[in-house]
mmCIF file of C-alpha atoms and ligand atoms in Angstrom:
data_model
loop_
_atom_site.group_PDB
_atom_site.id
_atom_site.type_symbol
_atom_site.label_atom_id
_atom_site.label_comp_id
_atom_site.label_asym_id
_atom_site.label_seq_id
_atom_site.Cartn_x
_atom_site.Cartn_y
_atom_site.Cartn_z
ATOM 1 C CA UNK A 131 -26.535 -60.201 -36.052
ATOM 2 C CA UNK A 132 -29.846 -59.161 -34.447
ATOM 3 C CA UNK A 133 -28.783 -60.249 -30.957
ATOM 4 C CA UNK A 134 -25.541 -58.277 -31.260
ATOM 5 C CA UNK A 135 -27.529 -55.211 -32.363
ATOM 6 C CA UNK A 136 -29.747 -55.501 -29.289
ATOM 7 C CA UNK A 137 -26.788 -55.996 -26.937
ATOM 8 C CA UNK A 138 -25.019 -52.979 -28.414
ATOM 9 C CA UNK A 139 -28.170 -50.854 -28.088
ATOM 10 C CA UNK A 140 -28.360 -51.666 -24.386
ATOM 11 C CA UNK A 141 -24.636 -51.459 -23.584
ATOM 12 C CA UNK A 142 -22.872 -48.552 -21.912
ATOM 13 C CA UNK A 143 -19.374 -50.005 -22.126
ATOM 14 C CA UNK A 144 -17.932 -51.607 -25.260
ATOM 15 C CA UNK A 145 -14.570 -53.082 -26.215
ATOM 16 C CA UNK A 146 -13.594 -53.943 -29.780
ATOM 17 C CA UNK A 147 -10.523 -56.110 -30.430
ATOM 18 C CA UNK A 148 -9.198 -56.085 -33.973
ATOM 19 C CA UNK A 149 -6.587 -57.979 -35.965
ATOM 20 C CA UNK A 150 -5.138 -57.857 -39.443
ATOM 21 C CA UNK A 151 -8.363 -59.109 -41.085
ATOM 22 C CA UNK A 152 -9.953 -55.683 -40.683
ATOM 23 C CA UNK A 153 -7.273 -54.223 -42.954
ATOM 24 C CA UNK A 154 -7.546 -56.997 -45.562
ATOM 25 C CA UNK A 155 -10.108 -54.999 -47.531
ATOM 26 C CA UNK A 156 -7.661 -52.080 -47.538
ATOM 27 C CA UNK A 157 -5.308 -54.369 -49.468
ATOM 28 C CA UNK A 158 -2.998 -55.319 -46.578
ATOM 29 C CA UNK A 159 -2.094 -58.987 -46.132
ATOM 30 C CA UNK A 160 -3.034 -60.839 -42.968
ATOM 31 C CA UNK A 161 -0.417 -62.952 -41.161
ATOM 32 C CA UNK A 162 -1.715 -66.498 -41.464
ATOM 33 C CA UNK A 163 -3.974 -66.312 -44.535
ATOM 34 C CA UNK A 164 -3.182 -67.967 -47.868
ATOM 35 C CA UNK A 165 -0.794 -65.175 -48.910
ATOM 36 C CA UNK A 166 -0.218 -64.110 -45.314
ATOM 37 C CA UNK A 167 3.025 -62.543 -44.137
ATOM 38 C CA UNK A 168 3.995 -65.589 -42.067
ATOM 39 C CA UNK A 169 3.356 -67.873 -45.057
ATOM 40 C CA UNK A 170 5.575 -65.907 -47.402
ATOM 41 C CA UNK A 171 8.282 -64.588 -45.042
ATOM 42 C CA UNK A 172 10.379 -66.158 -42.311
ATOM 43 C CA UNK A 173 9.138 -64.719 -39.045
ATOM 44 C CA UNK A 174 12.280 -65.633 -37.110
ATOM 45 C CA UNK A 175 14.511 -63.769 -39.627
ATOM 46 C CA UNK A 176 12.408 -60.652 -40.005
ATOM 47 C CA UNK A 177 10.294 -60.216 -36.899
ATOM 48 C CA UNK A 178 12.301 -61.342 -33.908
ATOM 49 C CA UNK A 179 14.913 -59.763 -31.615
ATOM 50 C CA UNK A 180 17.387 -62.433 -32.750
ATOM 51 C CA UNK A 181 16.767 -61.705 -36.430
ATOM 52 C CA UNK A 182 17.212 -57.968 -35.769
ATOM 53 C CA UNK A 183 20.477 -58.551 -33.877
ATOM 54 C CA UNK A 184 21.759 -60.686 -36.789
ATOM 55 C CA UNK A 185 20.793 -58.442 -39.693
ATOM 56 C CA UNK A 186 19.154 -55.122 -38.750
ATOM 57 C CA UNK A 187 19.406 -53.826 -42.330
ATOM 58 C CA UNK A 188 17.387 -56.775 -43.677
ATOM 59 C CA UNK A 189 14.766 -56.286 -40.965
ATOM 60 C CA UNK A 190 14.486 -52.543 -41.649
ATOM 61 C CA UNK A 191 14.309 -53.102 -45.408
ATOM 62 C CA UNK A 192 11.280 -55.337 -44.831
ATOM 63 C CA UNK A 193 9.582 -52.977 -42.365
ATOM 64 C CA UNK A 194 10.299 -49.959 -44.594
ATOM 65 C CA UNK A 195 8.519 -51.741 -47.455
ATOM 66 C CA UNK A 196 5.552 -52.589 -45.224
ATOM 67 C CA UNK A 197 5.466 -49.036 -43.872
ATOM 68 C CA UNK A 198 5.282 -47.687 -47.444
ATOM 69 C CA UNK A 199 2.430 -50.097 -48.266
ATOM 70 C CA UNK A 200 0.545 -49.083 -45.089
ATOM 71 C CA UNK A 201 0.907 -45.400 -45.954
ATOM 72 C CA UNK A 202 -0.538 -45.955 -49.427
ATOM 73 C CA UNK A 203 -3.464 -47.997 -48.054
ATOM 74 C CA UNK A 204 -6.710 -46.273 -47.103
ATOM 75 C CA UNK A 205 -9.037 -47.133 -44.226
ATOM 76 C CA UNK A 206 -11.987 -49.215 -45.449
ATOM 77 C CA UNK A 207 -15.688 -49.139 -44.458
ATOM 78 C CA UNK A 208 -14.944 -51.506 -41.537
ATOM 79 C CA UNK A 209 -12.475 -49.034 -39.980
ATOM 80 C CA UNK A 210 -14.928 -46.150 -40.510
ATOM 81 C CA UNK A 211 -17.807 -48.149 -39.010
ATOM 82 C CA UNK A 212 -15.814 -48.672 -35.792
ATOM 83 C CA UNK A 213 -14.950 -44.960 -35.635
ATOM 84 C CA UNK A 214 -18.650 -44.225 -35.939
ATOM 85 C CA UNK A 215 -19.539 -46.869 -33.319
ATOM 86 C CA UNK A 216 -17.243 -45.080 -30.846
ATOM 87 C CA UNK A 217 -19.381 -41.918 -31.143
ATOM 88 C CA UNK A 218 -22.311 -43.709 -29.502
ATOM 89 C CA UNK A 219 -20.552 -44.530 -26.214
ATOM 90 C CA UNK A 220 -18.876 -42.695 -23.372
ATOM 91 C CA UNK A 221 -16.907 -45.827 -22.557
ATOM 92 C CA UNK A 222 -15.559 -47.290 -25.784
ATOM 93 C CA UNK A 223 -12.152 -48.863 -26.291
ATOM 94 C CA UNK A 224 -10.632 -50.156 -29.499
ATOM 95 C CA UNK A 225 -7.727 -52.518 -28.767
ATOM 96 C CA UNK A 226 -5.900 -53.413 -31.956
ATOM 97 C CA UNK A 227 -3.107 -55.846 -32.709
ATOM 98 C CA UNK A 228 -2.441 -53.965 -35.943
ATOM 99 C CA UNK A 229 0.595 -51.761 -36.512
ATOM 100 C CA UNK A 230 -0.808 -50.038 -39.632
ATOM 101 C CA UNK A 231 -2.414 -46.932 -37.978
ATOM 102 C CA UNK A 232 -5.560 -47.327 -40.125
ATOM 103 C CA UNK A 233 -7.929 -47.062 -37.139
ATOM 104 C CA UNK A 234 -6.442 -43.691 -36.189
ATOM 105 C CA UNK A 235 -6.591 -42.536 -39.806
ATOM 106 C CA UNK A 236 -10.282 -43.542 -39.900
ATOM 107 C CA UNK A 237 -10.972 -41.296 -36.893
ATOM 108 C CA UNK A 238 -11.052 -43.760 -33.986
ATOM 109 C CA UNK A 239 -9.819 -41.979 -30.863
ATOM 110 C CA UNK A 240 -9.532 -44.337 -27.909
ATOM 111 C CA UNK A 241 -7.183 -46.779 -29.646
ATOM 112 C CA UNK A 242 -4.815 -49.086 -27.746
ATOM 113 C CA UNK A 243 -2.080 -50.414 -30.034
ATOM 114 C CA UNK A 244 -1.198 -53.673 -28.306
ATOM 115 C CA UNK A 245 1.596 -54.668 -30.708
ATOM 116 C CA UNK A 246 2.976 -51.158 -31.254
ATOM 117 C CA UNK A 247 2.931 -49.171 -34.487
ATOM 118 C CA UNK A 248 5.117 -48.681 -37.524
ATOM 119 C CA UNK A 249 4.893 -44.876 -37.436
ATOM 120 C CA UNK A 250 7.545 -44.755 -34.714
ATOM 121 C CA UNK A 251 10.866 -46.475 -34.049
ATOM 122 C CA UNK A 252 12.767 -46.774 -30.794
ATOM 123 C CA UNK A 253 16.308 -47.235 -29.581
ATOM 124 C CA UNK A 254 17.314 -50.547 -28.013
ATOM 125 C CA UNK A 255 19.779 -48.629 -25.816
ATOM 126 C CA UNK A 256 18.152 -45.457 -24.479
ATOM 127 C CA UNK A 257 14.512 -46.140 -25.512
ATOM 128 C CA UNK A 258 14.272 -42.812 -27.397
ATOM 129 C CA UNK A 259 11.354 -42.825 -29.823
ATOM 130 C CA UNK A 260 11.602 -41.255 -33.246
ATOM 131 C CA UNK A 261 8.832 -40.708 -35.800
ATOM 132 C CA UNK A 262 8.971 -42.671 -39.052
ATOM 133 C CA UNK A 263 7.615 -41.010 -42.177
ATOM 134 C CA UNK A 264 6.555 -42.618 -45.441
ATOM 135 C CA UNK A 265 10.158 -43.128 -46.567
ATOM 136 C CA UNK A 266 10.894 -45.255 -43.501
ATOM 137 C CA UNK A 267 14.163 -45.343 -41.569
ATOM 138 C CA UNK A 268 17.321 -44.622 -43.597
ATOM 139 C CA UNK A 269 19.576 -47.656 -43.161
ATOM 140 C CA UNK A 270 22.509 -45.443 -42.120
ATOM 141 C CA UNK A 271 20.461 -44.280 -39.099
ATOM 142 C CA UNK A 272 20.139 -47.717 -37.481
ATOM 143 C CA UNK A 273 23.209 -47.240 -35.261
ATOM 144 C CA UNK A 274 22.195 -44.723 -32.576
ATOM 145 C CA UNK A 275 24.511 -42.169 -30.975
ATOM 146 C CA UNK A 276 23.993 -43.820 -27.552
ATOM 147 C CA UNK A 277 25.469 -47.097 -28.829
ATOM 148 C CA UNK A 278 22.087 -48.801 -29.175
ATOM 149 C CA UNK A 279 20.211 -49.536 -32.402
ATOM 150 C CA UNK A 280 17.017 -48.038 -33.741
ATOM 151 C CA UNK A 281 14.418 -50.796 -34.142
ATOM 152 C CA UNK A 282 10.779 -50.920 -35.229
ATOM 153 C CA UNK A 283 8.512 -49.892 -32.329
ATOM 154 C CA UNK A 284 6.507 -53.070 -32.480
ATOM 155 C CA UNK A 285 6.121 -56.195 -30.343
ATOM 156 C CA UNK A 286 7.847 -59.360 -31.546
ATOM 157 C CA UNK A 287 7.195 -62.855 -30.167
ATOM 158 C CA UNK A 288 8.567 -63.311 -26.658
ATOM 159 C CA UNK A 289 8.422 -59.572 -25.965
ATOM 160 C CA UNK A 290 6.085 -57.882 -23.539
ATOM 161 C CA UNK A 291 3.200 -55.769 -24.722
ATOM 162 C CA UNK A 292 3.373 -52.012 -23.908
ATOM 163 C CA UNK A 293 2.349 -51.972 -20.262
ATOM 164 C CA UNK A 294 -0.068 -49.022 -20.335
ATOM 165 C CA UNK A 295 -1.894 -50.277 -23.415
ATOM 166 C CA UNK A 296 -2.155 -53.790 -22.013
ATOM 167 C CA UNK A 297 -3.409 -52.701 -18.588
ATOM 168 C CA UNK A 298 -5.949 -50.334 -20.144
ATOM 169 C CA UNK A 299 -7.164 -53.110 -22.447
ATOM 170 C CA UNK A 300 -7.598 -55.532 -19.534
ATOM 171 C CA UNK A 301 -9.544 -52.926 -17.567
ATOM 172 C CA UNK A 302 -11.734 -52.221 -20.605
ATOM 173 C CA UNK A 303 -12.410 -55.950 -21.056
ATOM 174 C CA UNK A 304 -13.396 -56.248 -17.399
ATOM 175 C CA UNK A 305 -15.783 -53.254 -17.661
ATOM 176 C CA UNK A 306 -17.249 -54.140 -21.046
ATOM 177 C CA UNK A 307 -20.807 -55.344 -21.451
ATOM 178 C CA UNK A 308 -20.143 -56.179 -25.092
ATOM 179 C CA UNK A 309 -16.859 -57.247 -26.710
ATOM 180 C CA UNK A 310 -16.663 -57.399 -30.508
ATOM 181 C CA UNK A 311 -13.716 -59.355 -31.914
ATOM 182 C CA UNK A 312 -12.987 -58.466 -35.534
ATOM 183 C CA UNK A 313 -10.589 -59.967 -38.065
ATOM 184 C CA UNK A 314 -8.250 -61.926 -35.838
ATOM 185 C CA UNK A 315 -7.465 -65.638 -35.745
ATOM 186 C CA UNK A 316 -7.186 -65.230 -31.942
ATOM 187 C CA UNK A 317 -4.131 -67.457 -31.688
ATOM 188 C CA UNK A 318 -1.667 -64.854 -30.427
ATOM 189 C CA UNK A 319 -1.569 -64.304 -26.695
ATOM 190 C CA UNK A 320 -2.033 -62.387 -24.514
ATOM 191 C CA UNK A 321 -4.200 -60.295 -26.906
ATOM 192 C CA UNK A 322 -6.521 -63.221 -27.697
ATOM 193 C CA UNK A 323 -7.265 -63.702 -24.003
ATOM 194 C CA UNK A 324 -8.922 -60.277 -23.840
ATOM 195 C CA UNK A 325 -11.881 -61.597 -25.780
ATOM 196 C CA UNK A 326 -12.995 -64.077 -23.211
ATOM 197 C CA UNK A 327 -11.585 -62.811 -19.904
ATOM 198 C CA UNK A 328 -14.579 -60.782 -18.714
ATOM 199 C CA UNK A 329 -18.304 -61.379 -18.320
ATOM 200 C CA UNK A 330 -19.241 -59.517 -21.460
ATOM 201 C CA UNK A 331 -21.415 -60.699 -24.306
ATOM 202 C CA UNK A 332 -18.790 -61.601 -26.930
ATOM 203 C CA UNK A 333 -19.364 -61.419 -30.675
ATOM 204 C CA UNK A 334 -16.954 -62.436 -33.406
ATOM 205 C CA UNK A 335 -16.911 -60.812 -36.863
ATOM 206 C CA UNK A 336 -14.871 -62.928 -39.237
ATOM 207 C CA UNK A 337 -15.461 -64.767 -42.538
ATOM 208 C CA UNK A 338 -13.698 -67.857 -41.123
ATOM 209 C CA UNK A 339 -13.858 -69.927 -37.976
ATOM 210 C CA UNK A 340 -11.219 -68.977 -35.402
ATOM 211 C CA UNK A 341 -9.626 -70.364 -32.252
ATOM 212 C CA UNK A 342 -12.356 -68.753 -30.135
ATOM 213 C CA UNK A 343 -15.425 -69.293 -32.327
ATOM 214 C CA UNK A 344 -16.772 -72.018 -30.063
ATOM 215 C CA UNK A 345 -16.415 -69.802 -26.968
ATOM 216 C CA UNK A 346 -18.166 -66.653 -28.170
ATOM 217 C CA UNK A 347 -21.858 -65.836 -27.735
ATOM 218 C CA UNK A 348 -22.535 -64.789 -31.297
ATOM 219 C CA UNK A 349 -20.804 -65.153 -34.648
ATOM 220 C CA UNK A 350 -21.194 -62.803 -37.607
ATOM 221 C CA UNK A 351 -19.744 -64.674 -40.584
ATOM 222 C CA UNK A 352 -18.686 -62.127 -43.141
ATOM 223 C CA UNK A 353 -15.980 -59.632 -43.913
ATOM 224 C CA UNK A 354 -15.616 -56.594 -41.706
ATOM 225 C CA UNK A 355 -16.022 -54.051 -44.531
ATOM 226 C CA UNK A 356 -19.350 -55.673 -45.420
ATOM 227 C CA UNK A 357 -20.826 -56.502 -42.032
ATOM 228 C CA UNK A 358 -19.703 -53.624 -39.766
ATOM 229 C CA UNK A 359 -21.393 -50.828 -41.766
ATOM 230 C CA UNK A 360 -24.574 -52.954 -41.810
ATOM 231 C CA UNK A 361 -24.313 -53.369 -38.046
ATOM 232 C CA UNK A 362 -24.058 -49.586 -37.565
ATOM 233 C CA UNK A 363 -27.050 -49.026 -39.874
ATOM 234 C CA UNK A 364 -29.150 -51.328 -37.719
ATOM 235 C CA UNK A 365 -28.248 -49.735 -34.375
HETATM 236 C C1 BJW B 294 -10.975 -61.146 -42.061
HETATM 237 C C2 BJW B 294 -10.998 -60.661 -43.338
HETATM 238 C C3 BJW B 294 -11.919 -59.656 -43.571
HETATM 239 C C4 BJW B 294 -9.502 -62.129 -43.333
HETATM 240 N N1 BJW B 294 -12.707 -59.226 -42.595
HETATM 241 N N2 BJW B 294 -11.775 -60.715 -41.102
HETATM 242 C C5 BJW B 294 0.117 -68.897 -24.335
HETATM 243 C C6 BJW B 294 0.212 -70.100 -25.020
HETATM 244 C C7 BJW B 294 1.161 -70.269 -26.022
HETATM 245 C C8 BJW B 294 2.040 -69.259 -26.360
HETATM 246 C C9 BJW B 294 1.944 -68.089 -25.685
HETATM 247 C C10 BJW B 294 1.011 -67.911 -24.687
HETATM 248 N N3 BJW B 294 1.142 -66.642 -24.201
HETATM 249 C C11 BJW B 294 2.128 -66.027 -24.889
HETATM 250 C C12 BJW B 294 2.635 -66.883 -25.789
HETATM 251 C C13 BJW B 294 3.732 -66.604 -26.752
HETATM 252 C C14 BJW B 294 3.320 -65.795 -27.942
HETATM 253 C C15 BJW B 294 2.123 -66.450 -28.621
HETATM 254 O O1 BJW B 294 0.998 -66.035 -28.509
HETATM 255 N N4 BJW B 294 2.364 -67.499 -29.405
HETATM 256 C C16 BJW B 294 1.269 -68.205 -30.098
HETATM 257 C C17 BJW B 294 1.321 -67.880 -31.601
HETATM 258 C C18 BJW B 294 1.426 -69.665 -29.852
HETATM 259 N N5 BJW B 294 3.017 -64.423 -27.568
HETATM 260 C C19 BJW B 294 3.981 -63.522 -27.401
HETATM 261 O O2 BJW B 294 5.164 -63.816 -27.522
HETATM 262 C C20 BJW B 294 3.564 -62.116 -27.021
HETATM 263 N N6 BJW B 294 4.306 -61.653 -25.906
HETATM 264 C C21 BJW B 294 4.160 -62.175 -24.692
HETATM 265 O O3 BJW B 294 3.377 -63.070 -24.477
HETATM 266 O O4 BJW B 294 4.942 -61.566 -23.737
HETATM 267 C C22 BJW B 294 5.083 -62.222 -22.476
HETATM 268 C C23 BJW B 294 6.197 -63.210 -22.643
HETATM 269 C C24 BJW B 294 7.479 -62.757 -22.543
HETATM 270 C C25 BJW B 294 8.515 -63.677 -22.661
HETATM 271 C C26 BJW B 294 8.231 -65.016 -22.925
HETATM 272 C C27 BJW B 294 6.933 -65.443 -23.071
HETATM 273 C C28 BJW B 294 5.890 -64.528 -22.924
HETATM 274 C C29 BJW B 294 3.898 -61.124 -28.124
HETATM 275 C C30 BJW B 294 3.113 -61.373 -29.354
HETATM 276 C C31 BJW B 294 3.563 -60.405 -30.451
HETATM 277 C C32 BJW B 294 2.910 -60.736 -31.782
HETATM 278 N N7 BJW B 294 3.541 -59.994 -32.798
HETATM 279 C C33 BJW B 294 3.014 -60.065 -34.155
HETATM 280 C C34 BJW B 294 3.996 -59.342 -35.087
HETATM 281 C C35 BJW B 294 3.883 -57.831 -34.939
HETATM 282 C C36 BJW B 294 4.900 -57.140 -35.733
HETATM 283 C C37 BJW B 294 4.655 -57.112 -37.216
HETATM 284 O O5 BJW B 294 3.562 -56.730 -37.654
HETATM 285 O O6 BJW B 294 5.583 -57.459 -37.933
HETATM 286 O O7 BJW B 294 1.719 -59.480 -34.228
HETATM 287 S S1 BJW B 294 2.720 -61.736 -34.709
HETATM 288 C C38 BJW B 294 1.300 -61.367 -35.663
HETATM 289 O O8 BJW B 294 0.149 -62.077 -35.124
HETATM 290 C C39 BJW B 294 1.033 -59.871 -35.444
HETATM 291 C C40 BJW B 294 -0.458 -59.846 -35.251
HETATM 292 O O9 BJW B 294 -0.822 -58.671 -34.549
HETATM 293 C C41 BJW B 294 -0.733 -61.119 -34.514
HETATM 294 C C42 BJW B 294 -2.162 -61.590 -34.633
HETATM 295 O O10 BJW B 294 -2.455 -61.963 -35.945
HETATM 296 P P1 BJW B 294 -3.907 -61.669 -36.550
HETATM 297 O O11 BJW B 294 -4.073 -60.203 -36.711
HETATM 298 O O12 BJW B 294 -4.922 -62.393 -35.789
HETATM 299 O O13 BJW B 294 -3.725 -62.237 -38.034
HETATM 300 P P2 BJW B 294 -4.060 -63.698 -38.610
HETATM 301 O O14 BJW B 294 -3.485 -63.749 -39.984
HETATM 302 O O15 BJW B 294 -3.670 -64.754 -37.685
HETATM 303 O O16 BJW B 294 -5.653 -63.719 -38.704
HETATM 304 C C43 BJW B 294 -6.352 -62.876 -39.620
HETATM 305 C C44 BJW B 294 -7.839 -63.130 -39.424
HETATM 306 O O17 BJW B 294 -8.538 -62.215 -40.232
HETATM 307 C C45 BJW B 294 -8.296 -64.530 -39.832
HETATM 308 O O18 BJW B 294 -9.124 -65.074 -38.797
HETATM 309 C C46 BJW B 294 -9.118 -64.293 -41.082
HETATM 310 O O19 BJW B 294 -10.203 -65.211 -41.248
HETATM 311 C C47 BJW B 294 -9.618 -62.909 -40.845
HETATM 312 N N8 BJW B 294 -9.958 -62.159 -42.024
HETATM 313 N N9 BJW B 294 -10.034 -61.363 -44.084
HETATM 314 C C48 BJW B 294 -12.580 -59.813 -41.355
HETATM 315 N N10 BJW B 294 -12.009 -59.132 -44.822
#
């Protein structure tokens, strides 16, 4: 961790990329872990455009349940440590693959939500966005007045990432002197490519080995809620 501390002390431009592991200590499941969402649910039924076209009520029932769980969850010390890290830099970007809004609730400001967010929904026809509260979307509101359907405002496999968020994340990766990759298996593209596309010093914070562990400059093996506050204390 000492080398990462020194790099962060010297850096003017920092990018952090997070995945579902950072919310694990808030009680939210990851995707590919032992009890991960993709181990216990069929991704093609619940999280794909085809699944939504087939049975939008089933898809919304699942996302409404997840939305309720996210709302009850609280940011953990890892989320708060990243919000505090942001205070030290003029050029700090937090690109997250998470749809749970916990970074924003922890006080992070320059957050790019690469896979969307569950706090909004959007119409497949006219693209109108509507806010989603803790009760989720009522199933009788799925059919929109324009003839389209209201769907979760998130990115499923085969779909493009939100253009502005993606372009801003690429620019941040190119500018960054340090990139910290937290709590992601780094198997989902294009997000995973951010970690290693620039010339930055790249550090990984994760209790397990990942797809990019052998390509990063420094590995901090531990959970984010344990190691990130320690990192901030040492800066
Ligand atoms: C802890 C911890 C603790 C545990 N502390 N850490 C190149 C090659 C091959 C395929 C592709 C490619 N480029 C694109 C593709 C296709 C595809 C893809 O990547 N497939 C691969 C899986 C093979 N990508 C896409 O389709 C993307 N779109 C795209 O590329 O558009 C262009 C295009 C258009 C048309 C055709 C083709 C391309 C879109 C990807 C969208 C991903 N969506 C999901 C679902 C979001 C909605 C929802 O939430 O329901 O996003 S999938 C899921 O995976 C979710 C996550 O954001 C994402 C990443 O998962 P994450 O967060 O890394 O979770 P895990 O479980 O994998 O890892 C958790 C980690 O945490 C582990 O490492 C643990 O050790 C760690 N951990 N506890 C710290 N306490």
